[in-house]
XYZ file of C-alpha atoms in Angstrom:
624
model
C 8.713 -100.562 20.677
C 8.341 -100.184 24.379
C 9.227 -98.311 27.551
C 12.017 -99.512 29.816
C 12.681 -98.600 33.432
C 15.210 -99.604 36.054
C 16.607 -98.791 39.487
C 20.045 -99.891 40.714
C 20.912 -99.144 44.360
C 24.652 -99.505 43.743
C 26.039 -97.796 46.872
C 26.231 -100.096 49.888
C 24.420 -97.519 52.043
C 21.660 -96.782 49.494
C 18.154 -97.897 50.488
C 16.843 -100.980 48.643
C 14.775 -100.621 45.496
C 11.152 -99.787 46.203
C 8.810 -101.723 43.941
C 6.313 -98.832 44.021
C 8.906 -96.374 42.681
C 9.976 -98.786 39.938
C 6.361 -99.254 38.895
C 5.763 -95.520 39.032
C 8.612 -94.802 36.588
C 7.403 -97.594 34.324
C 3.760 -96.599 34.316
C 4.476 -92.967 33.496
C 5.393 -94.474 30.112
C 2.174 -96.441 29.769
C 1.353 -95.143 26.280
C 4.657 -96.510 25.002
C 3.442 -100.002 25.797
C -0.301 -100.587 26.177
C -0.023 -104.321 25.368
C 1.560 -105.423 28.634
C 3.678 -104.571 31.638
C 6.195 -106.467 33.711
C 8.822 -106.110 36.408
C 11.725 -108.020 37.904
C 13.356 -107.424 41.279
C 16.541 -109.142 42.444
C 16.353 -111.238 45.601
C 18.569 -108.772 47.486
C 16.373 -105.863 46.275
C 19.415 -103.934 45.047
C 18.351 -103.865 41.391
C 15.033 -103.913 39.535
C 13.995 -103.694 35.881
C 10.542 -102.955 34.469
C 8.893 -102.780 31.065
C 5.863 -101.541 29.125
C 5.224 -103.527 25.939
C 4.007 -102.646 22.467
C 3.911 -106.102 20.877
C 5.354 -106.100 17.343
C 7.466 -109.286 17.073
C 6.273 -112.512 18.732
C 2.952 -111.298 20.081
C 2.735 -114.182 22.560
C 2.974 -113.620 26.314
C 6.118 -115.784 26.348
C 8.012 -112.825 24.823
C 7.077 -110.474 27.676
C 9.742 -108.459 29.450
C 11.831 -108.083 31.503
C 13.236 -111.320 30.090
C 15.514 -113.589 32.109
C 18.108 -116.047 30.777
C 17.710 -119.763 31.496
C 20.424 -119.638 34.157
C 18.870 -116.483 35.655
C 22.194 -114.656 35.450
C 21.018 -112.149 32.842
C 17.897 -109.968 32.779
C 17.029 -107.473 30.029
C 14.508 -104.702 29.436
C 14.664 -103.719 25.765
C 13.066 -101.053 23.576
C 13.253 -101.180 19.785
C 13.588 -103.694 16.978
C 16.534 -105.798 15.785
C 15.920 -106.247 12.068
C 18.574 -108.939 11.530
C 17.515 -110.992 14.545
C 16.554 -114.039 12.469
C 20.021 -114.208 10.908
C 21.649 -113.777 14.328
C 19.380 -116.466 15.759
C 20.393 -118.955 13.066
C 24.059 -118.297 13.832
C 23.469 -118.834 17.549
C 21.488 -122.009 16.927
C 24.383 -123.310 14.842
C 26.517 -122.905 17.962
C 24.094 -124.995 19.982
C 21.922 -122.361 21.615
C 18.215 -123.059 21.967
C 15.337 -120.599 22.066
C 11.984 -120.656 23.819
C 10.456 -117.614 22.047
C 10.397 -116.135 18.543
C 11.375 -112.668 19.807
C 14.319 -110.448 18.998
C 14.616 -109.792 22.742
C 15.728 -113.362 23.417
C 18.237 -113.112 20.563
C 19.729 -110.056 22.278
C 19.950 -111.890 25.574
C 21.630 -114.967 24.111
C 23.917 -112.952 21.841
C 25.164 -111.035 24.880
C 25.751 -114.329 26.723
C 27.819 -115.448 23.719
C 29.800 -112.293 22.933
C 29.316 -109.642 25.637
C 29.364 -106.001 24.526
C 31.079 -107.021 21.282
C 27.596 -108.010 20.104
C 26.626 -104.364 19.662
C 28.418 -104.018 16.333
C 26.432 -106.963 14.930
C 22.998 -105.447 15.558
C 21.039 -103.880 12.717
C 18.153 -101.939 14.110
C 16.991 -99.328 16.569
C 17.472 -100.159 20.206
C 18.025 -99.100 23.764
C 18.268 -101.556 26.619
C 19.205 -102.091 30.236
C 20.752 -105.480 31.012
C 21.593 -106.830 34.469
C 24.612 -109.154 34.549
C 24.601 -110.986 37.893
C 28.091 -112.365 37.294
C 29.481 -108.858 37.007
C 26.991 -107.411 39.508
C 26.549 -104.582 37.038
C 24.006 -102.968 34.726
C 24.799 -102.456 31.039
C 23.081 -99.571 29.234
C 23.368 -99.371 25.444
C 21.896 -97.385 22.582
C 21.787 -97.808 18.787
C 24.343 -96.112 16.498
C 22.137 -93.248 15.306
C 20.284 -92.777 18.600
C 16.884 -93.658 17.125
C 15.705 -94.984 20.495
C 16.187 -92.875 23.652
C 17.689 -93.936 26.974
C 18.141 -91.703 30.033
C 19.558 -92.144 33.493
C 19.655 -90.168 36.734
C 22.471 -90.687 39.238
C 22.352 -89.130 42.721
C 25.598 -90.729 43.907
C 23.767 -93.601 45.603
C 21.196 -94.962 43.186
C 20.930 -95.125 39.402
C 17.501 -94.706 37.822
C 16.853 -95.585 34.173
C 14.003 -94.816 31.755
C 13.058 -94.312 28.111
C 11.733 -90.831 28.911
C 12.957 -87.858 30.892
C 9.475 -87.250 32.268
C 9.332 -90.770 33.671
C 12.471 -90.098 35.710
C 11.129 -86.713 36.754
C 8.050 -88.511 38.070
C 10.225 -90.011 40.807
C 10.352 -87.735 43.868
C 13.966 -88.838 44.360
C 15.192 -87.252 41.121
C 16.306 -83.648 41.486
C 14.231 -80.914 39.848
C 17.260 -78.635 39.451
C 17.268 -77.202 35.895
C 20.289 -77.761 33.644
C 21.534 -74.451 32.149
C 23.353 -76.233 29.299
C 20.172 -78.032 28.241
C 18.073 -74.865 28.299
C 20.732 -72.861 26.454
C 21.070 -75.667 23.926
C 17.343 -75.645 23.278
C 17.273 -71.919 22.640
C 20.280 -72.209 20.323
C 19.203 -75.257 18.310
C 15.467 -75.687 18.880
C 16.178 -79.004 20.617
C 18.129 -80.140 23.676
C 21.504 -81.533 22.521
C 22.501 -84.847 24.100
C 23.865 -85.890 26.498
C 22.237 -82.899 28.179
C 18.608 -82.704 29.219
C 16.802 -79.757 30.798
C 17.483 -81.287 34.253
C 20.912 -81.424 35.905
C 20.647 -84.929 37.310
C 19.319 -86.565 34.124
C 21.587 -87.466 31.211
C 21.136 -89.329 27.937
C 23.204 -92.369 27.123
C 24.930 -91.038 23.976
C 24.024 -92.597 20.648
C 26.332 -95.394 19.547
C 27.608 -95.865 23.103
C 27.308 -98.191 26.074
C 28.103 -97.705 29.731
C 28.458 -99.932 32.773
C 27.208 -99.198 36.254
C 28.554 -101.304 39.124
C 29.136 -100.848 42.847
C 31.098 -97.662 42.127
C 28.281 -96.113 40.096
C 27.985 -95.394 36.366
C 31.242 -95.278 34.408
C 31.972 -93.058 31.428
C 30.157 -94.024 28.245
C 32.175 -95.995 25.689
C 31.578 -95.411 21.944
C 31.288 -98.507 19.776
C 30.207 -96.596 16.645
C 31.285 -93.305 15.077
C 29.396 -91.574 12.289
C 32.455 -89.367 11.679
C 34.560 -92.495 11.144
C 31.949 -94.020 8.834
C 32.011 -90.987 6.533
C 35.823 -90.765 6.684
C 35.997 -94.403 5.577
C 33.524 -93.630 2.798
C 35.896 -90.959 1.500
C 38.741 -93.465 1.396
C 36.558 -95.912 -0.574
C 35.028 -93.368 -2.928
C 37.738 -93.443 -5.600
C 37.942 -97.236 -5.554
C 34.191 -97.403 -6.041
C 34.329 -95.076 -9.033
C 37.190 -97.027 -10.598
C 35.310 -100.303 -10.140
C 32.566 -98.982 -12.384
C 29.067 -100.403 -12.329
C 25.649 -98.824 -12.534
C 25.290 -96.395 -9.629
C 21.508 -96.340 -9.915
C 21.304 -100.130 -9.666
C 23.580 -100.200 -6.632
C 21.544 -97.493 -4.894
C 18.342 -99.367 -5.689
C 19.724 -102.651 -4.337
C 20.875 -101.034 -1.100
C 17.528 -99.282 -0.593
C 15.543 -102.445 -1.306
C 17.638 -104.302 1.235
C 16.942 -101.669 3.905
C 13.214 -101.557 3.159
C 12.951 -105.345 3.374
C 14.812 -105.333 6.694
C 12.561 -102.637 8.136
C 9.395 -104.537 7.182
C 10.172 -107.404 9.587
C 7.096 -107.549 11.829
C 4.288 -109.755 13.068
C 1.779 -106.915 12.561
C 1.026 -104.855 9.395
C 3.530 -102.125 8.486
C 2.129 -98.915 6.998
C 3.792 -95.669 5.932
C 3.601 -91.897 6.171
C 3.272 -90.389 2.693
C 4.089 -86.786 1.833
C 4.609 -85.253 -1.595
C 8.376 -85.517 -1.157
C 10.924 -87.841 -2.731
C 11.955 -89.639 0.472
C 8.627 -91.096 1.565
C 7.435 -91.622 -2.019
C 10.507 -93.661 -2.971
C 10.226 -95.816 0.148
C 6.561 -96.533 -0.556
C 7.410 -97.487 -4.125
C 10.014 -99.933 -2.827
C 7.619 -101.231 -0.155
C 5.006 -101.888 -2.841
C 7.496 -104.071 -4.699
C 8.181 -106.217 -1.636
C 4.724 -106.312 -0.014
C 2.263 -109.112 -0.600
C -0.696 -106.760 -0.269
C -1.370 -103.011 -0.683
C 0.543 -100.816 1.755
C -1.504 -98.587 4.057
C -0.430 -94.959 3.641
C -1.439 -91.783 5.465
C -1.126 -88.133 4.389
C -1.989 -84.972 6.331
C -3.915 -82.077 4.781
C -4.696 -78.598 6.135
C -7.247 -76.021 5.043
C -4.651 -73.285 5.526
C -2.457 -74.878 2.813
C -5.211 -75.514 0.281
C -4.050 -74.404 -3.174
C -0.507 -73.537 -2.025
C 2.873 -75.211 -2.605
C 2.684 -76.633 0.932
C -0.482 -78.612 0.143
C 0.776 -82.183 -0.270
C -2.547 -83.992 -0.482
C -3.023 -84.067 -4.255
C 0.532 -85.133 -5.140
C 0.580 -87.687 -2.328
C -2.631 -89.172 -3.705
C -0.960 -89.456 -7.133
C 1.968 -91.353 -5.592
C -0.447 -93.603 -3.706
C -2.301 -94.366 -6.948
C 0.975 -95.011 -8.769
C 1.951 -97.706 -6.251
C -1.515 -99.013 -5.475
C -1.556 -98.205 -1.772
C -4.547 -98.229 0.556
C -4.479 -94.477 1.089
C -6.006 -92.133 3.674
C -5.861 -88.331 3.656
C -6.379 -86.995 7.173
C -7.408 -83.339 7.483
C -6.219 -81.494 10.610
C -7.824 -78.236 11.766
C -6.742 -75.395 14.013
C -9.453 -76.461 16.455
C -7.930 -79.945 16.727
C -4.508 -78.423 17.407
C -5.965 -76.288 20.187
C -7.751 -79.280 21.673
C -4.646 -81.493 21.460
C -2.158 -78.914 22.754
C -2.306 -79.999 26.430
C -1.696 -83.616 25.392
C 1.113 -82.561 23.065
C 2.878 -80.711 25.879
C 2.491 -83.708 28.175
C 3.846 -86.114 25.562
C 6.760 -83.873 24.504
C 9.473 -85.376 26.653
C 11.891 -82.475 26.176
C 11.120 -79.157 24.484
C 11.325 -79.240 20.682
C 10.191 -76.688 18.121
C 9.238 -79.527 15.786
C 7.162 -82.678 16.176
C 3.624 -81.306 15.748
C 3.521 -82.786 12.239
C 4.574 -86.205 13.538
C 2.027 -86.023 16.366
C -0.867 -85.695 13.922
C 0.338 -88.173 11.292
C 1.011 -90.748 14.037
C -2.453 -90.072 15.401
C -3.926 -90.588 11.940
C -1.984 -93.825 11.412
C -3.179 -95.219 14.735
C -6.761 -94.325 13.798
C -6.274 -96.608 10.784
C -5.344 -99.468 13.101
C -1.589 -99.371 12.461
C 0.991 -100.175 15.141
C 4.021 -99.699 12.830
C 4.660 -97.019 10.194
C 7.647 -96.282 7.977
C 8.769 -92.701 7.333
C 11.250 -91.061 4.957
C 13.078 -89.322 7.807
C 16.828 -89.324 7.155
C 16.731 -88.924 3.401
C 17.908 -85.317 3.401
C 20.803 -86.078 5.757
C 22.047 -88.958 3.598
C 21.277 -87.683 0.097
C 22.179 -84.015 0.671
C 18.687 -82.579 0.419
C 19.053 -79.681 2.873
C 20.113 -76.120 1.910
C 22.899 -76.515 4.498
C 24.863 -78.668 2.024
C 25.059 -75.568 -0.193
C 24.987 -72.673 2.282
C 27.715 -73.796 4.682
C 30.248 -74.232 1.881
C 29.230 -70.859 0.428
C 29.617 -69.050 3.761
C 32.959 -70.715 4.450
C 34.309 -69.414 1.139
C 32.831 -65.948 1.608
C 33.827 -65.328 5.227
C 36.811 -67.623 5.699
C 39.465 -64.905 5.342
C 37.663 -62.348 7.514
C 37.066 -64.954 10.218
C 40.828 -65.520 10.536
C 41.430 -61.855 11.428
C 41.672 -61.770 15.253
C 38.833 -59.891 16.930
C 37.132 -58.748 13.727
C 34.150 -61.067 13.985
C 33.408 -60.242 17.611
C 33.798 -56.527 17.041
C 31.495 -56.594 14.005
C 28.879 -58.537 15.895
C 28.959 -56.177 18.914
C 28.646 -53.133 16.670
C 25.739 -54.593 14.712
C 23.837 -55.673 17.821
C 24.350 -52.250 19.409
C 23.008 -50.330 16.414
C 19.266 -49.873 15.659
C 19.224 -52.207 12.646
C 16.090 -52.861 10.537
C 13.640 -55.081 12.430
C 13.399 -57.535 9.552
C 17.163 -58.184 9.528
C 17.911 -61.609 10.970
C 19.920 -61.617 14.222
C 22.182 -64.146 12.521
C 23.496 -61.462 10.171
C 25.558 -59.986 13.014
C 27.443 -63.277 13.395
C 28.375 -63.965 9.774
C 31.987 -62.812 10.067
C 32.467 -64.300 13.543
C 30.994 -67.703 12.707
C 30.634 -68.022 8.927
C 34.258 -68.927 8.229
C 34.211 -72.340 9.939
C 32.041 -75.402 9.346
C 30.904 -75.519 12.987
C 30.186 -71.793 13.131
C 28.346 -71.770 9.812
C 26.307 -74.760 10.986
C 25.248 -72.831 14.090
C 24.176 -69.951 11.865
C 22.279 -72.255 9.513
C 20.474 -74.276 12.162
C 20.471 -71.804 15.041
C 17.167 -70.591 16.470
C 18.549 -67.871 18.749
C 22.153 -66.708 18.727
C 24.408 -66.889 21.832
C 24.323 -63.130 22.363
C 20.502 -63.216 22.511
C 20.356 -65.680 25.408
C 20.745 -63.215 28.331
C 17.419 -61.620 27.377
C 15.802 -65.067 27.484
C 17.554 -66.785 30.401
C 19.205 -64.020 32.397
C 22.930 -63.239 32.353
C 24.048 -65.656 35.076
C 22.135 -68.689 33.767
C 23.343 -67.895 30.234
C 26.968 -67.803 31.365
C 26.583 -71.137 33.137
C 24.816 -72.710 30.178
C 27.286 -71.560 27.526
C 30.262 -72.477 29.712
C 28.946 -76.008 30.194
C 27.655 -76.533 26.655
C 30.458 -74.824 24.667
C 28.244 -74.797 21.532
C 30.948 -74.428 18.872
C 33.136 -77.085 20.512
C 30.069 -79.276 20.874
C 29.389 -79.036 17.137
C 33.070 -79.645 16.304
C 33.146 -82.728 18.518
C 30.675 -84.444 16.166
C 33.293 -84.280 13.412
C 36.004 -86.085 15.391
C 36.649 -89.756 15.990
C 38.837 -91.057 18.820
C 40.498 -93.644 16.572
C 41.374 -91.328 13.696
C 40.398 -88.288 11.643
C 36.838 -87.559 10.707
C 35.621 -86.697 7.205
C 37.654 -84.209 5.177
C 35.059 -83.384 2.530
C 32.470 -80.655 2.979
C 29.698 -83.094 2.072
C 30.859 -85.637 4.652
C 31.145 -83.015 7.389
C 27.688 -81.587 6.761
C 26.140 -85.067 6.535
C 27.669 -85.925 9.914
C 26.479 -82.693 11.539
C 22.945 -82.936 10.192
C 22.688 -86.573 11.303
C 24.384 -86.147 14.691
C 22.666 -82.927 15.720
C 19.471 -81.965 13.894
C 18.277 -85.457 12.999
C 19.311 -87.188 16.217
C 18.257 -84.578 18.746
C 15.188 -83.238 16.981
C 13.703 -85.364 14.205
C 14.350 -88.791 15.714
C 13.437 -87.651 19.206
C 10.215 -86.101 17.893
C 9.395 -89.337 16.067
C 9.839 -91.214 19.327
C 7.705 -89.080 21.645
C 5.011 -88.274 19.075
C 4.745 -91.844 17.834
C 4.800 -93.385 21.286
C 2.091 -91.004 22.485
C -0.190 -92.914 20.095
C 1.404 -96.344 20.728
C 2.816 -96.277 17.180
C 6.265 -97.568 16.267
C 7.927 -95.333 13.653
C 10.646 -96.962 11.545
C 13.290 -95.138 9.505
C 14.846 -97.231 6.671
C 16.983 -94.270 5.549
C 18.604 -94.112 9.001
C 20.508 -97.367 8.811
C 24.237 -97.977 9.241
C 24.276 -100.744 6.633
C 22.632 -98.459 4.072
C 24.915 -95.526 4.875
C 28.058 -97.657 4.510
C 26.863 -98.858 1.123
C 25.841 -95.472 -0.277
C 28.166 -92.929 1.345
C 31.113 -93.625 -1.020
C 28.899 -92.737 -3.994
C 27.536 -89.575 -2.370
C 30.444 -88.078 -0.463
C 31.938 -86.139 -3.383
C 28.637 -84.397 -4.030
C 28.997 -85.192 -7.746
C 25.708 -87.076 -8.067
C 22.153 -85.947 -7.490
C 21.295 -88.159 -4.551
C 17.605 -87.273 -4.495
C 17.237 -88.241 -8.157
C 18.936 -91.572 -7.479
C 16.542 -92.114 -4.591
C 13.446 -91.092 -6.548
C 14.264 -93.357 -9.481
C 15.020 -96.411 -7.347
C 11.490 -97.879 -7.305
C 10.080 -99.573 -10.400
C 8.436 -97.465 -11.723
C 10.256 -94.372 -10.492
C 8.457 -91.472 -8.868
C 6.368 -89.216 -11.123
C 8.195 -86.186 -12.532
C 5.782 -83.910 -10.665
C 7.275 -85.214 -7.404
C 10.904 -85.321 -8.577
C 10.757 -81.741 -9.889
C 8.796 -80.335 -6.969
C 10.742 -77.713 -4.926
C 11.524 -78.874 -1.410
C 8.991 -77.645 1.162
C 9.467 -80.031 4.078
C 6.859 -81.860 6.137
C 5.178 -78.907 7.846
C 2.025 -77.854 9.640
C 0.451 -74.373 9.578
C 1.464 -73.838 13.196
C 2.337 -70.197 12.511
C -1.268 -69.549 11.558
C -2.565 -71.618 14.457
C -0.509 -69.717 17.005
C -1.792 -66.406 15.667
C -5.443 -67.432 15.823
C -6.078 -69.123 19.122
C -9.723 -68.778 20.084
C -9.794 -69.456 23.819
C -8.755 -66.473 25.953
C -6.918 -68.640 28.489
C -4.954 -70.392 25.734
C -4.028 -67.081 24.149
C -2.667 -65.938 27.503
C -0.555 -69.076 27.800
C 0.867 -68.754 24.296
C 1.755 -65.113 24.910
C 2.237 -62.309 22.470
C 4.416 -62.733 19.433
C 6.932 -59.971 18.975
C 6.817 -57.900 15.827
C 8.603 -59.623 12.893
C 9.450 -62.562 15.179
C 9.691 -65.943 13.476
C 6.985 -68.277 14.762
C 9.573 -70.863 15.888
C 11.202 -68.384 18.263
C 7.807 -67.486 19.705
C 6.948 -71.194 20.093
C 10.323 -71.873 21.759
C 9.783 -69.222 24.426
C 6.369 -70.688 25.158
C 7.748 -74.242 25.449
C 10.448 -73.285 27.945
C 7.906 -71.448 30.074
C 5.677 -74.537 30.076
C 8.205 -77.390 29.892
C 7.336 -78.733 33.357
C 3.806 -77.399 33.752
C 2.122 -80.622 32.683
C 1.638 -83.643 34.907
C 3.776 -86.368 33.313
C 1.553 -89.130 34.705
C 0.038 -91.152 31.883
C -1.331 -94.302 33.519
C -3.108 -96.887 31.384
C -4.406 -100.132 32.862
């Protein structure tokens, strides 16, 4: 886990790369890689790559980056982990290739030399990288299938700048500070900024599961090499064959999960885990305990505000830890600590997100225990159908499908409801049920939406709202996740919702939060339930929605999770931020947070605050 940076002066009239600017972008990501830093600049000074290192695999200096091939034609700056790198290395060695390090970075470099971009489909892991190919005189940017690792670029028509964080690019005085209306509108709608947008016009994300080339003509369009919609469509086609083949579903689920856990434990440093009272993290820890040679280190958060309530996870988490013999720590977080950490949280939060506070504190706690790597159960709800959306979207589609097909009815109903003095406690989403509830994309916006489109003018102004919605096209954006360029996407309701939750909520919010919050504490967070190999194996069994996926998950370890965990109602991994926001002590902090409107959900209040302060913090984070 690291930070990557790059500058490519591709236009013939562009000024050469300045080493100071390259270092500046790199060192604004210092907390991503406190174990080392490096840089490479081409002899003609037209391209440079840089790196901050968090050493996880091959801790020796020989594995430092940027890494150059033996013939000096290829240079790579890589962030992430390739879990099947040893298998790939053996295959390359069988073809006569020789290695000078034990790193997965060198495997990437040599695999590219062997196969070019075709190598991307062979990688199992989380990754983002920038690779200079001197033969092509071009830079290759690529990102893992689920988008676990971030990668951003800024193009001014002359020079391409690359980084693992938006703030690192913003630290360059040559990157425009012009806000992006689509990114801001997207944040208000979803509670996160949907890729490829960011909150800045000149900065874009390399889309998940895609690569792009940049040569003397500048960056080309991104090319998808993976499609989650296609994966779930293929699962539907294999579902009946799987049922007819018979076999013990529980045993097949267990085998697939064990395989993923083993793959995600590849490391030259200890691998710990976040433990909540939920099924996802508990099952993973049970499986880790079976494969580990020593007790797993686990960390749970506890809050005084939750003591004695259903949200208090400490006692049940301790039971799970005892069941699997982990070396367990319960870390108590107070409102005072949140207030003290808030400036650092805002600095670390690369793009505004209404979530991530929980991950900030559990990552902080894990690092206090000496961990550099921690496994989390993130992704379990998206794969095993644990969210209410798997139920609600189908219900709303049935209830409002007919009314939604009546031209103009939905819009008229919504305008009438928003014009009338409705009860304050009525959700603004209620006005959009007929207009949006009849389609999967519309119902998803209602289910996951923070603010509704008609509320944006009061937040952004009418002109900026019009620009943002025109550029973002939120319903079309959601629908685009369900399509695949090579064929139809999933037909089943389960498959569609799984794709949307993974491609939107998980990718743009949960995974992004895990990256910025973990990296702020120099902690690598791994997600065994977000794995293409695992999804391909399990999706055919899950796609019909006929099995209880969470039960299959919870009973996969030997022994299975305690009944108290399996039967526990879903609460989510939360913090008492609502209480914290209401009870700020310092006068200056209270002024910054602002006043919460009557009956306003805390997340909407928090979102308004984040937009107002999204660029108020100095992104500089130098560590020597």
